[in-house]
mmCIF file of C-alpha atoms in Angstrom:
data_model
loop_
_atom_site.group_PDB
_atom_site.id
_atom_site.type_symbol
_atom_site.label_atom_id
_atom_site.label_comp_id
_atom_site.label_asym_id
_atom_site.label_seq_id
_atom_site.Cartn_x
_atom_site.Cartn_y
_atom_site.Cartn_z
ATOM 1 C CA MET A 15 -7.562 -16.720 -36.381
ATOM 2 C CA LEU A 16 -9.205 -14.072 -34.254
ATOM 3 C CA ILE A 17 -12.244 -12.280 -35.641
ATOM 4 C CA ASN A 18 -14.533 -9.557 -34.326
ATOM 5 C CA ILE A 19 -11.920 -8.140 -31.980
ATOM 6 C CA PRO A 20 -13.261 -4.966 -30.375
ATOM 7 C CA ASP A 21 -11.131 -1.937 -31.008
ATOM 8 C CA ALA A 22 -10.165 0.886 -28.644
ATOM 9 C CA ASP A 23 -13.190 2.980 -29.626
ATOM 10 C CA ASP A 24 -15.609 0.142 -28.755
ATOM 11 C CA PHE A 25 -14.227 -0.062 -25.234
ATOM 12 C CA LYS A 26 -14.176 3.714 -24.859
ATOM 13 C CA ILE A 27 -17.821 4.010 -25.935
ATOM 14 C CA SER A 28 -18.830 1.215 -23.546
ATOM 15 C CA ALA A 29 -16.958 2.921 -20.713
ATOM 16 C CA GLU A 30 -18.680 6.240 -21.398
ATOM 17 C CA ASN A 31 -22.086 4.524 -21.485
ATOM 18 C CA LEU A 32 -21.395 2.851 -18.146
ATOM 19 C CA LEU A 33 -20.324 6.141 -16.560
ATOM 20 C CA ASN A 34 -23.427 7.890 -17.899
ATOM 21 C CA SER A 35 -25.681 5.144 -16.514
ATOM 22 C CA ALA A 36 -24.006 5.308 -13.108
ATOM 23 C CA TRP A 37 -24.272 9.096 -13.068
ATOM 24 C CA ASN A 38 -27.974 8.960 -14.027
ATOM 25 C CA SER A 39 -28.668 6.519 -11.196
ATOM 26 C CA LEU A 40 -26.913 8.768 -8.701
ATOM 27 C CA ILE A 41 -28.712 11.905 -9.931
ATOM 28 C CA LYS A 42 -32.075 10.142 -9.614
ATOM 29 C CA LEU A 43 -31.307 9.109 -6.041
ATOM 30 C CA LEU A 44 -30.158 12.612 -5.109
ATOM 31 C CA GLU A 45 -33.279 14.175 -6.651
ATOM 32 C CA ASN A 46 -35.469 11.815 -4.617
ATOM 33 C CA HIS A 47 -33.475 12.679 -1.501
ATOM 34 C CA GLN A 48 -34.044 16.376 -2.185
ATOM 35 C CA VAL A 49 -37.791 15.780 -2.450
ATOM 36 C CA PHE A 50 -37.724 14.028 0.928
ATOM 37 C CA GLU A 51 -35.967 16.990 2.511
ATOM 38 C CA GLN A 52 -38.215 19.586 0.854
ATOM 39 C CA THR A 53 -41.349 17.863 2.096
ATOM 40 C CA GLY A 54 -40.005 17.952 5.650
ATOM 41 C CA SER A 55 -39.522 14.222 6.065
ATOM 42 C CA GLU A 56 -38.090 13.002 9.325
ATOM 43 C CA GLN A 57 -34.454 11.891 9.470
ATOM 44 C CA ASP A 58 -35.647 8.344 10.142
ATOM 45 C CA GLU A 59 -37.493 8.269 6.801
ATOM 46 C CA ILE A 60 -34.481 9.685 4.970
ATOM 47 C CA ASP A 61 -32.212 7.068 6.539
ATOM 48 C CA THR A 62 -34.640 4.354 5.458
ATOM 49 C CA TYR A 63 -34.611 5.775 1.928
ATOM 50 C CA TRP A 64 -30.807 5.506 1.740
ATOM 51 C CA LEU A 65 -30.966 2.009 3.192
ATOM 52 C CA TYR A 66 -33.270 0.917 0.371
ATOM 53 C CA ALA A 67 -31.187 2.857 -2.161
ATOM 54 C CA SER A 68 -28.068 0.918 -1.193
ATOM 55 C CA PRO A 69 -28.406 -1.741 -3.955
ATOM 56 C CA GLU A 70 -28.696 0.962 -6.607
ATOM 57 C CA LEU A 71 -25.638 2.753 -5.198
ATOM 58 C CA THR A 72 -23.728 -0.527 -5.244
ATOM 59 C CA ALA A 73 -24.717 -1.118 -8.863
ATOM 60 C CA ALA A 74 -23.600 2.401 -9.793
ATOM 61 C CA ALA A 75 -20.246 1.834 -8.096
ATOM 62 C CA ALA A 76 -19.838 -1.441 -9.997
ATOM 63 C CA MET A 77 -20.609 0.362 -13.261
ATOM 64 C CA VAL A 78 -17.906 2.918 -12.500
ATOM 65 C CA GLN A 79 -15.440 0.125 -11.752
ATOM 66 C CA HIS A 80 -16.271 -1.569 -15.061
ATOM 67 C CA ALA A 81 -15.966 1.746 -16.887
ATOM 68 C CA VAL A 82 -12.458 2.256 -15.508
ATOM 69 C CA GLU A 83 -11.536 -1.253 -16.628
ATOM 70 C CA PHE A 84 -12.908 -0.551 -20.105
ATOM 71 C CA TYR A 85 -11.013 2.751 -20.304
ATOM 72 C CA LEU A 86 -7.805 0.901 -19.442
ATOM 73 C CA LYS A 87 -8.548 -1.761 -22.050
ATOM 74 C CA SER A 88 -9.177 0.997 -24.561
ATOM 75 C CA LYS A 89 -5.738 2.465 -23.880
ATOM 76 C CA ILE A 90 -4.120 -0.983 -24.141
ATOM 77 C CA LEU A 91 -5.931 -1.742 -27.399
ATOM 78 C CA ALA A 92 -4.691 1.532 -28.871
ATOM 79 C CA ILE A 93 -1.194 0.040 -28.588
ATOM 80 C CA SER A 94 -1.905 -3.574 -29.581
ATOM 81 C CA PRO A 95 -4.968 -5.841 -29.237
ATOM 82 C CA TYR A 96 -2.704 -8.788 -28.468
ATOM 83 C CA LEU A 97 -1.608 -7.249 -25.191
ATOM 84 C CA LEU A 98 -5.036 -7.998 -23.713
ATOM 85 C CA ILE A 99 -4.838 -11.698 -24.503
ATOM 86 C CA SER A 100 -1.116 -12.198 -23.942
ATOM 87 C CA ILE A 101 -0.918 -11.008 -20.317
ATOM 88 C CA GLU A 102 -1.849 -13.660 -17.789
ATOM 89 C CA PRO A 103 -4.007 -12.049 -15.054
ATOM 90 C CA ARG A 104 -2.245 -14.053 -12.325
ATOM 91 C CA SER A 105 0.982 -12.243 -13.145
ATOM 92 C CA LEU A 106 -0.625 -8.974 -12.032
ATOM 93 C CA ASN A 107 -1.238 -10.313 -8.514
ATOM 94 C CA ARG A 108 2.236 -9.611 -7.158
ATOM 95 C CA PRO A 109 3.824 -7.020 -4.877
ATOM 96 C CA GLY A 110 3.207 -3.587 -6.278
ATOM 97 C CA PHE A 111 -0.313 -4.496 -7.395
ATOM 98 C CA PRO A 112 -2.376 -4.234 -4.190
ATOM 99 C CA ARG A 113 -5.402 -6.456 -3.810
ATOM 100 C CA HIS A 114 -8.620 -4.893 -2.585
ATOM 101 C CA SER A 115 -11.251 -6.689 -0.619
ATOM 102 C CA PRO A 116 -14.726 -6.811 -2.187
ATOM 103 C CA GLY A 117 -16.070 -4.439 0.466
ATOM 104 C CA SER A 118 -13.321 -1.836 0.127
ATOM 105 C CA LEU A 119 -15.166 0.159 -2.526
ATOM 106 C CA ARG A 120 -18.333 0.129 -0.443
ATOM 107 C CA ASN A 121 -16.351 1.235 2.610
ATOM 108 C CA ALA A 122 -14.906 4.114 0.607
ATOM 109 C CA PHE A 123 -18.425 5.361 -0.112
ATOM 110 C CA GLN A 124 -19.434 5.034 3.536
ATOM 111 C CA THR A 125 -16.747 7.524 4.501
ATOM 112 C CA LEU A 126 -18.284 10.234 2.310
ATOM 113 C CA PRO A 127 -20.794 12.497 4.087
ATOM 114 C CA VAL A 128 -24.257 12.709 2.580
ATOM 115 C CA THR A 129 -25.468 16.286 2.356
ATOM 116 C CA ALA A 130 -28.400 18.004 0.717
ATOM 117 C CA ASP A 131 -26.112 20.540 -0.943
ATOM 118 C CA CYS A 132 -24.951 18.089 -3.620
#
């Protein structure tokens, strides 16, 4: 017998909390970047700042990824909680379900230009 099964609302609330945390991290980094630019810091110092901010950006991206997963689980649970435990994850790794390399999300962020007008 299964007990304490989270419902759709539990996953939705967790997803929203993860998105809010990721957004707060990003806002904090952008505010610090703005301070660097307003004080007339050299480009070298700003580049070093973003280098050291990389782990926090990676954590924020991971939180967004988990939030998306939780949103999907929320939608699945709205239909039936047994769908989450009845589908074998290996069955999803087939043609039509592309696999992404661990660095693909990071590479996606590296293609975005960083500007002070954010």
